[in-house]
Coordinates of C-alpha atoms and ligand atoms in Angstrom, one line a residue:
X293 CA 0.0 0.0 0.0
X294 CA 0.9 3.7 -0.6
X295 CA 1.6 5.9 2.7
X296 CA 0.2 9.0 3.1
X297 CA 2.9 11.3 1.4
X298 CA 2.6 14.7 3.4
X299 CA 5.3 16.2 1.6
X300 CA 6.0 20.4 0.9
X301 CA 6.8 19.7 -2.3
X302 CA 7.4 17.8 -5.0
X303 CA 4.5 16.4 -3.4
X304 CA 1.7 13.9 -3.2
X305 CA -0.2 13.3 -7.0
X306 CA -3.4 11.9 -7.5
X307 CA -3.4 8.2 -7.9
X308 CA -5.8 8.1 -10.9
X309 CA -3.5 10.2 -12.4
X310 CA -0.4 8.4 -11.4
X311 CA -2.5 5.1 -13.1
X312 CA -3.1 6.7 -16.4
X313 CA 0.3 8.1 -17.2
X314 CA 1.8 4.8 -16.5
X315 CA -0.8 3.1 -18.7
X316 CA -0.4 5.6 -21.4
X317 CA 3.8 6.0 -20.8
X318 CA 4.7 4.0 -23.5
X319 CA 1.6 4.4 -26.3
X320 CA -0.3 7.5 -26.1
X321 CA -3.7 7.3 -27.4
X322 CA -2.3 4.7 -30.0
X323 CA -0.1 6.6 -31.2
X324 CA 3.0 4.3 -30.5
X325 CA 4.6 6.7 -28.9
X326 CA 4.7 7.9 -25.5
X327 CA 4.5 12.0 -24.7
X328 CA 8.2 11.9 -23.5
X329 CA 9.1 10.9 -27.7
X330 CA 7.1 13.7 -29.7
X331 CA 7.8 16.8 -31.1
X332 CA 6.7 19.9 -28.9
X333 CA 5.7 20.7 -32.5
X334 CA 3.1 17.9 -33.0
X335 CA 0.0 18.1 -33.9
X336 CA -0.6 15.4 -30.8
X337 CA 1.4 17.9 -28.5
X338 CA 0.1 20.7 -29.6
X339 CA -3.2 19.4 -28.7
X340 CA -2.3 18.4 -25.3
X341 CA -0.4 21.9 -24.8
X342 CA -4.0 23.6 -25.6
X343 CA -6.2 21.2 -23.6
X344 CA -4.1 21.8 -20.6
X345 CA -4.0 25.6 -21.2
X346 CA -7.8 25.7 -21.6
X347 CA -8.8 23.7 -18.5
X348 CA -6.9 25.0 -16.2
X349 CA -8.1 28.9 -17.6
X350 CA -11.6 26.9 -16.9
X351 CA -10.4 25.6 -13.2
X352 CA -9.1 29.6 -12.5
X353 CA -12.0 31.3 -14.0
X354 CA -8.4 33.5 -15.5
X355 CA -9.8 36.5 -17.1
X356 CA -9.4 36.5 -21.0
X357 CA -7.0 39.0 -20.9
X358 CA -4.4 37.0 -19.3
X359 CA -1.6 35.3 -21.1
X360 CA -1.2 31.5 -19.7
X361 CA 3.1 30.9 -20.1
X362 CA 4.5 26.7 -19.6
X363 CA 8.0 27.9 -18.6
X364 CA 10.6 26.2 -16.9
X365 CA 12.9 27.3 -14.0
X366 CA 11.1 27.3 -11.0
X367 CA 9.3 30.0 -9.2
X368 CA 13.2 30.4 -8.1
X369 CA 13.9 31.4 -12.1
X370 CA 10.9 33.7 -11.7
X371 CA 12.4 35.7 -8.9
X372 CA 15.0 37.2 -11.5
X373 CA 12.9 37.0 -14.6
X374 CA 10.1 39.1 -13.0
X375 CA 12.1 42.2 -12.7
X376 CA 13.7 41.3 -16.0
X377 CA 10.6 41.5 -17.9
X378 CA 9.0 44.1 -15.5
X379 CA 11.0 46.6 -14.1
X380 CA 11.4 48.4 -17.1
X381 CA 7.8 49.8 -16.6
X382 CA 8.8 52.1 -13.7
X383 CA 11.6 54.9 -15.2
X384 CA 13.2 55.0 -12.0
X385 CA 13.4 50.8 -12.3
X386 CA 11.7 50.8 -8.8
X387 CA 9.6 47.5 -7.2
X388 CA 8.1 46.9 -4.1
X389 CA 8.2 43.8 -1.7
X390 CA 6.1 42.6 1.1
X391 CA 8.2 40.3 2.9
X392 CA 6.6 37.3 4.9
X393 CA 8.6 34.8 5.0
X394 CA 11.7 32.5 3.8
X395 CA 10.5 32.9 -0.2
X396 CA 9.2 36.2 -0.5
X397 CA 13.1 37.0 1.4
X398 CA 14.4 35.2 -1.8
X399 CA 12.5 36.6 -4.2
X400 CA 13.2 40.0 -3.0
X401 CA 17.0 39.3 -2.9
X402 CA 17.5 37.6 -6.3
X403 CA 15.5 41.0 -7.4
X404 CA 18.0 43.7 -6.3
X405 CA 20.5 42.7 -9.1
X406 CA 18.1 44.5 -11.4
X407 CA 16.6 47.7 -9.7
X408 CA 15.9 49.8 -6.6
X409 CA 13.6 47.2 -4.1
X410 CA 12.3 48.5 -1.2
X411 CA 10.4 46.6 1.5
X412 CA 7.0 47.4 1.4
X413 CA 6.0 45.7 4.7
X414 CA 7.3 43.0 6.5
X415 CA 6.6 40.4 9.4
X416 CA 9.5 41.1 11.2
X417 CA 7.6 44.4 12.0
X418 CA 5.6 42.2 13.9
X419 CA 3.9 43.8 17.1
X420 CA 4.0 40.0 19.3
X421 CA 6.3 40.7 22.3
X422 CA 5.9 36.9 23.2
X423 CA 9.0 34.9 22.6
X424 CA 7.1 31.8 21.6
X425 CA 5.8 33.1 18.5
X426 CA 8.5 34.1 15.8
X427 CA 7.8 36.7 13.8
X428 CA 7.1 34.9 10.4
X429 CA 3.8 33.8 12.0
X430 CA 2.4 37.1 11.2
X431 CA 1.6 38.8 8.2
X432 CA 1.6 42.7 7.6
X433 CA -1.7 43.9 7.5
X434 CA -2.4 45.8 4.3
X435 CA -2.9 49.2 6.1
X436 CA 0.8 49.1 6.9
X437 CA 2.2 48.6 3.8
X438 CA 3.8 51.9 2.4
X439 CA 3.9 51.5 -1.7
X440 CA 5.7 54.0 -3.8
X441 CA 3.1 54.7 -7.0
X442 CA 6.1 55.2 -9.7
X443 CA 7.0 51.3 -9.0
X444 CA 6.6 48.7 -11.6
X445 CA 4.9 46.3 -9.2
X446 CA 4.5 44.9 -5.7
X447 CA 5.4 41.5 -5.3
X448 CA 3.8 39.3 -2.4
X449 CA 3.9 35.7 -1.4
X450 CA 0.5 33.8 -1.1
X451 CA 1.8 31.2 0.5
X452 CA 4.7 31.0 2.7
X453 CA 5.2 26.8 2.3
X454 CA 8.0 26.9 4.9
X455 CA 6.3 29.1 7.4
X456 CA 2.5 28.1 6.7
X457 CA 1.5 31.7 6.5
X458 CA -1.2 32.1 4.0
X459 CA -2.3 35.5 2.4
X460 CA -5.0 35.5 0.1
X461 CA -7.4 38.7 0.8
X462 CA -5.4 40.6 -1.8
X463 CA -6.1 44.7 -1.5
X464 CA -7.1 46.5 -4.5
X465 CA -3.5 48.8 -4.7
X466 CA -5.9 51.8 -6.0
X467 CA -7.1 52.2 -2.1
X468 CA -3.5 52.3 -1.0
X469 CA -2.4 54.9 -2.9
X470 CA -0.6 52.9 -6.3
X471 CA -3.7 52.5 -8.6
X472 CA -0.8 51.9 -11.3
X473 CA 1.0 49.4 -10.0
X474 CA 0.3 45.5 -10.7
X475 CA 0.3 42.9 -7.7
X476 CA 2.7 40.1 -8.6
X477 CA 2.2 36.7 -6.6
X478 CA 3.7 33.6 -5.9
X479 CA 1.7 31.2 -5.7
X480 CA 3.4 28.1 -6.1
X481 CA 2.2 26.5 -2.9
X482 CA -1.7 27.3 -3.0
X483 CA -2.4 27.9 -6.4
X484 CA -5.8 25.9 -7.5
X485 CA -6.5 24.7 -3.3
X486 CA -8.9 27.8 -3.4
X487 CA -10.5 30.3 -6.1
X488 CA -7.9 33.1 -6.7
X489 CA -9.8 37.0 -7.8
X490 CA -7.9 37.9 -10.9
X491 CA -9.4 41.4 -11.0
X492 CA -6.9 41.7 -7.8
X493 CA -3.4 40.9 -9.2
X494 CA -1.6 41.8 -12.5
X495 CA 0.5 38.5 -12.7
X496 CA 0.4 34.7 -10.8
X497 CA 3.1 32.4 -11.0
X498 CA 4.0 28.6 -9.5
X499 CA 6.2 26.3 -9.7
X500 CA 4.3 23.2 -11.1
X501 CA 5.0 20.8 -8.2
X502 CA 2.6 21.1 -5.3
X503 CA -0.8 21.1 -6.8
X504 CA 0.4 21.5 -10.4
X505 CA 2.3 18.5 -11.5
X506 CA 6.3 17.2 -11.4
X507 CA 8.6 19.5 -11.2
X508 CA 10.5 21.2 -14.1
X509 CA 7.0 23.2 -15.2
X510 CA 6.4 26.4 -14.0
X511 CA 3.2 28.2 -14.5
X512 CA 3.0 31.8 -15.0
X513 CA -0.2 33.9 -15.4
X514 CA -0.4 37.8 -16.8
X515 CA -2.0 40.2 -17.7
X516 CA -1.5 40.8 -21.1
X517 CA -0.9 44.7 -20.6
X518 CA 2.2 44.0 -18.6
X519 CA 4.1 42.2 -21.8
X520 CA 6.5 44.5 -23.3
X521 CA 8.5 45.6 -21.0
X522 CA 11.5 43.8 -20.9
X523 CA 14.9 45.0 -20.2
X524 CA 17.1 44.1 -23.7
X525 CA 19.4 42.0 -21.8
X526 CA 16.7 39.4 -20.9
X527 CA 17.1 36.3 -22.7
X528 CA 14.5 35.9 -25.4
X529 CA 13.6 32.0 -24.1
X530 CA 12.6 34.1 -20.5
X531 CA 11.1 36.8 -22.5
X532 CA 7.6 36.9 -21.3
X533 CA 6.1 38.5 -24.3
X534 CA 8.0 36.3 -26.7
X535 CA 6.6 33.2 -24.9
X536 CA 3.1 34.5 -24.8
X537 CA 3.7 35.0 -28.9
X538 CA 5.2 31.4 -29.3
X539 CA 2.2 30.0 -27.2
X540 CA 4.9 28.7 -25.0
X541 CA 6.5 26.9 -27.3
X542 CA 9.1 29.4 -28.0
X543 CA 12.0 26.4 -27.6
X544 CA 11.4 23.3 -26.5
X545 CA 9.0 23.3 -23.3
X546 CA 8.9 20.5 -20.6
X547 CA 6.4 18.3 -22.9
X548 CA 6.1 15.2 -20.0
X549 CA 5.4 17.8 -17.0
X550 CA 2.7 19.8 -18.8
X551 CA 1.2 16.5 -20.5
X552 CA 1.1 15.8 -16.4
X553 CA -0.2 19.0 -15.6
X554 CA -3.0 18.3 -18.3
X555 CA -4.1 15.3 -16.8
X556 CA -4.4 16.9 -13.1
X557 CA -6.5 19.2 -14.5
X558 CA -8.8 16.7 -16.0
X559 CA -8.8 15.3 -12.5
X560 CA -9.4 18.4 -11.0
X561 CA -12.3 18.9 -13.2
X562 CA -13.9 15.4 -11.8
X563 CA -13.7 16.4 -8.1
X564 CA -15.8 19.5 -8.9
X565 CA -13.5 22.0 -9.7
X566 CA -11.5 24.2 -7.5
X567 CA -14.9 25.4 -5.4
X568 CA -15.4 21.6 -4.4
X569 CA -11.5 21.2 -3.9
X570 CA -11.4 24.4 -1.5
X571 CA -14.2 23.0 0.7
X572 CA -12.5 19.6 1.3
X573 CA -8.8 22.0 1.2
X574 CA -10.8 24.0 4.6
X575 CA -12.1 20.8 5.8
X576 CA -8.3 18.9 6.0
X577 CA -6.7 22.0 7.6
X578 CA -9.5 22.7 10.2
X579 CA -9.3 19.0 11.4
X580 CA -5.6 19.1 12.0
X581 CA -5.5 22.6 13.4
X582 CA -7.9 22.2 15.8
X583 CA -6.7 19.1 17.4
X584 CA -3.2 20.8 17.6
X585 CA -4.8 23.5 19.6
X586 CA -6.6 21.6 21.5
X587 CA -3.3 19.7 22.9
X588 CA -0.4 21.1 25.0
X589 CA 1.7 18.9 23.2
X590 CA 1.7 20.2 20.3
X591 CA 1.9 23.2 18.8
X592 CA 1.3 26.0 16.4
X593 CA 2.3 29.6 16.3
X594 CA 0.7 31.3 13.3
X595 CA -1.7 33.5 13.9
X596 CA -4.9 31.7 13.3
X597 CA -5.8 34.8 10.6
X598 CA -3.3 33.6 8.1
X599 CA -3.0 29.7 9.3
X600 CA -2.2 28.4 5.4
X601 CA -4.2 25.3 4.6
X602 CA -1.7 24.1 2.7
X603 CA 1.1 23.7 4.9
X604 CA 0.9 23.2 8.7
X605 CA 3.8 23.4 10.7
X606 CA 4.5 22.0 14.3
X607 CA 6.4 21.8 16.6
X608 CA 6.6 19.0 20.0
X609 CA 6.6 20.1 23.4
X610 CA 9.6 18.2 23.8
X611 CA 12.0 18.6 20.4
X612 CA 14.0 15.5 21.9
X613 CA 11.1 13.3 20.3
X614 CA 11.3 14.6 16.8
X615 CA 12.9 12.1 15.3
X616 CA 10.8 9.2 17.3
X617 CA 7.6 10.7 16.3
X618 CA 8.9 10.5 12.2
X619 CA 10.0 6.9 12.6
X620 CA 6.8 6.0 14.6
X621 CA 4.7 7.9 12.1
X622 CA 6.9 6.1 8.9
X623 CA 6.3 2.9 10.3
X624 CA 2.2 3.9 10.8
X625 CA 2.6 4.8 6.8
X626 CA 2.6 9.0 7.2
X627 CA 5.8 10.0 5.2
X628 CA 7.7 13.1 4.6
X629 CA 6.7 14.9 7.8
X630 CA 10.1 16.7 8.8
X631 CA 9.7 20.0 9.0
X632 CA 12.4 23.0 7.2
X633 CA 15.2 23.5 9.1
X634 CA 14.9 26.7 9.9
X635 CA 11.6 26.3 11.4
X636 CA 12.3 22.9 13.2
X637 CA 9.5 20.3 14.0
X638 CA 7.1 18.7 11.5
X639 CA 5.3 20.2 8.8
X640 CA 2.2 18.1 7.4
X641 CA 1.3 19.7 3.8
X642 CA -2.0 19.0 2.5
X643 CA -2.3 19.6 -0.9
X644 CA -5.2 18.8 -3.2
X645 CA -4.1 15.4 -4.0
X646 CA -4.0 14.5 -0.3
X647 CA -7.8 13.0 0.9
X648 CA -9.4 13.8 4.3
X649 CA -8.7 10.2 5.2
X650 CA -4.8 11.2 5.1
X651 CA -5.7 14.0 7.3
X652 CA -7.6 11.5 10.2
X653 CA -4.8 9.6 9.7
X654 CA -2.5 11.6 10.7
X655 CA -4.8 13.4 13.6
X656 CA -5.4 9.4 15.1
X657 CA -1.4 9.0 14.6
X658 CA -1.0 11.9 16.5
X659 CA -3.2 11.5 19.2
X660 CA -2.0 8.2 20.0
X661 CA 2.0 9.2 20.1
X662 CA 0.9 11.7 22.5
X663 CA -0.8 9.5 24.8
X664 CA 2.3 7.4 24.6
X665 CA 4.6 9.9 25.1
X666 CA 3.1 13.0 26.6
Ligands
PMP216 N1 8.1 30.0 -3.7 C1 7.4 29.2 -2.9 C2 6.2 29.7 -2.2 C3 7.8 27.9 -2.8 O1 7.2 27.0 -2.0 C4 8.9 27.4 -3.5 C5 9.4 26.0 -3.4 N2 9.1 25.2 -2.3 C6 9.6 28.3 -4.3 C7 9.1 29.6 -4.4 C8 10.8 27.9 -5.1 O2 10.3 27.1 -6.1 P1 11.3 26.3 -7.2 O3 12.0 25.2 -6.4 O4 10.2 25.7 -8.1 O5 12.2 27.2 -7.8

C-alpha cells in the first residue's frame, strides 16, 4: 500500500493520475509513442499543450486577458525573470516587496540585481512581544504597507510553504495609494487549493510541483498589458512577451510535465472543480489545526488569521522526540513529515491530491503518540 505522502513539495499526485500516465507511458492514445518521444511541435502535442492551457483557464475562472506561459525554471527562475521582464515599466526601475517569510526574502534578494527594491512591509515588523511566537507567524496587514506609486509592481507571497503563512485577501493597490501598479504573486504553494480574484493581481506564478504537476514546469499567469516591458538583456527564451507569442512553445517546453499537468487538470475537473477542492482543502486544515490547539503537546504559532491550509507546521513540546515521532509515524505509513530546518519540528502539507482520510490519519497517529509519550 501507498503511505500518506505529506510532503511540501514535490508532493503527493493523484493516484488516478499516477494510473493513467503509467498506462499511457509508452503508447499514447495509440499513437505508439509515448508524450516523453514527440515533437513539442506535433500536432498530438500541440493538442495536449492547448487542452491543458484551456482547463486550467476553466479551473481559475483566469480572465481573458491574461496570457497562460509553460516555462521552466522554477518560481526560483521567476524571482530574476520578474524584474527582468517588469522593471522596465517604472523609469526609475523601482519595485516593491512585502516580505513574509523565507520565499518572498528570496525573491526580494535575487530582485536587487536588477533595480531599486524596497520593503514594502514586512513580518519582522511584527507587534508580538511573546517569545514563543517568531515573527514569520504574522503577516503585515495591508494598512501598513507603504507603496511607492512610480514602482513597476509589488510582489507578495500567497503562500509562505516553509512558514505556513497564508495571504489571500489581496487589497485592490488603488485604495493604498498605487492605482498603477500591478500585484505580482507567488503562488506556487496554493495555487488551485482555493478560487484566486484575478481582477486583484496583474501576474500569478507557480512552480508546477505542489498542486500542479512534477517539477520542471512552471506556471506563469499575466495580464496581457504587462508584456512588453522587458529589459534588452533578458534572454529571449525568458522573454515573457515572446513566450506569450510562441504560445509557449518558443523552444522546446517540458512536454512530460505539462502532459502531467494536463491530466491533473482533468482530475481536478472530476472532483468538482476548484470550489469543491477548496471545501475539502478547509475541511483537512481545520481538522488538524484544531486538534493541535486543543493539545499542550503540540503546537502552532501562526496567527490563526493567516494559518495556510496548505502547509501546517508544528512543533513537539519536547524537540527530543522529533525524530521518534517520524519513525513512529513512517512505520504507521505517514511519510515526509520533517519540518524546514529553519523552522524545526514537523510540517504536514496538505495539498489537493491529499484526501481527508490522510488527514484522520494523521490526527489518530497523533493523538496516540501523544498518549504514549506525553
Ligand atoms: N516560492 C514558494 C512559495 C515555494 O514554496 C517554492 C518551493 N518550495 C519556491 C518559491 C521555489 O520554487 P522552485 O523550487 O520551483 O524554484
Amino acid at each position: 500500500m501507498r503511505p500518506w505522502n505529506f510532503s511540501a513539495g514535490p508532493s503527493v499526485l493523484p493516484i488516478d493520475v499516477l494510473e493513467q500516465a503509467a498506462a499511457e507511458l509508452s503508447n499514447w492514445h495509440g499513437a505508439g509513442l509515448s508524450v516523453m518521444e514527440m515533437s513539442h511541435r506535433s500536432d498530438e502535442f500541440v493538442d495536449i499543450c492547448e487542452t491543458a492551457e484551456a482547463k486550467l483557464r476553466t479551473l481559475l475562472q483566469l480572465p481573458d486577458d491574461f496570457a497562460v506561459l509553460f516555462m521552466q525554471g522554477g518560481a526560483t527562475a521567476i524571482n530574476a525573470l520578474l524584474p527582468l521582464n517588469l522593471i522596465g515599466r517604472s523609469q526609475a526601475k523601482q519595485a516593491d516587496y512585502i516580505l513574509s517569510g523565507s520565499w518572498s526574502n528570496k525573491s526580494f534578494t535575487e530582485a536587487q540585481r536588477y533595480g531599486d527594491m524596497a520593503v514594502a512591509a514586512s513580518s519582522q515588523d511584527s507587534p508580538s512581544t511573546n517569545p514563543k511566537i517568531p515573527a514569520w507567524a504574522w503577516f503585515p496587514p495591508t494598512e501598513a504597507w507603504q507603496l511607492r506609486s512610480q514602482s513597476a509592481y509589488v510582489h507578495l507571497c500567497s503562500n509562505e510553504t516553509i512558514g505556513g503563512v497564508e495571504f489571500t485577501d489581496w487589497p485592490d493597490l488603488a485604495q493604498l495609494g498605487a492605482s498603477d501598479v500591478p500585484l505580482i504573486v507567488d503562488a506556487s504553494s496554493n495555487i488551485l487549493s482555493r478560487p484566486f480574484d484575478f481582477s486583484r493581481v496583474g501576474m500569478v506564478y507557480a512552480g508546477a510541483q505542489k498542486n500542479i504537476g512534477p517539477a520542471g514546469l512552471t506556471v506563469v499567469l499575466i495580464r496581457r498589458d504587462l508584456l512588453g516591458h522587458a529589459l534588452p538583456m533578458c534572454p529571449d527564451v525568458f522573454n515573457f512577451e515572446k513566450v506569450a507569442k510562441a504560445h509557449s512553445r518558443l523552444n522546446t517546453p517540458p512536454t512530460f510535465a505539462i502532459y502531467m499537468a494536463g491530466l491533473v487538470f482533468d482530475w481536478l475537473e472530476k472532483q468538482g472543480g476548484v470550489n469543491a477542492i477548496e471545501r475539502q482543502n478547509r475541511q483537512k486544515a481545520s481538522l488538524l489545526y484544531e486538534f493541535i490547539d486543543n493539545s499542550d503537546f503540540y503546537h502552532n504559532p501562526v496567527d490563526p488569521k493567516v494559518r495556510s491550509r496548505m502547509n501546517v507546521p508544528f512543533i513537539l513540546a519536547d524537540s527530543k522526540l522529533d525524530q521518534r515521532f517520524l519513525d513512529e509515524a513512517k512505520a504507521a505509513g505517514l511519510v515526509q513529515l520533517k519540518g524546514h530546518k529553519s523552522v524545526g519540528g514537523m510540517r504536514a502539507s496538505l495539498y489537493n491530491a491529499l484526501p481527508l482520510s490522510a488527514v484522520e490519519a494523521l490526527v489518530d497517529f497523533m493523538q496516540d503518540f501523544e498518549k504514549r509519550h506525553g
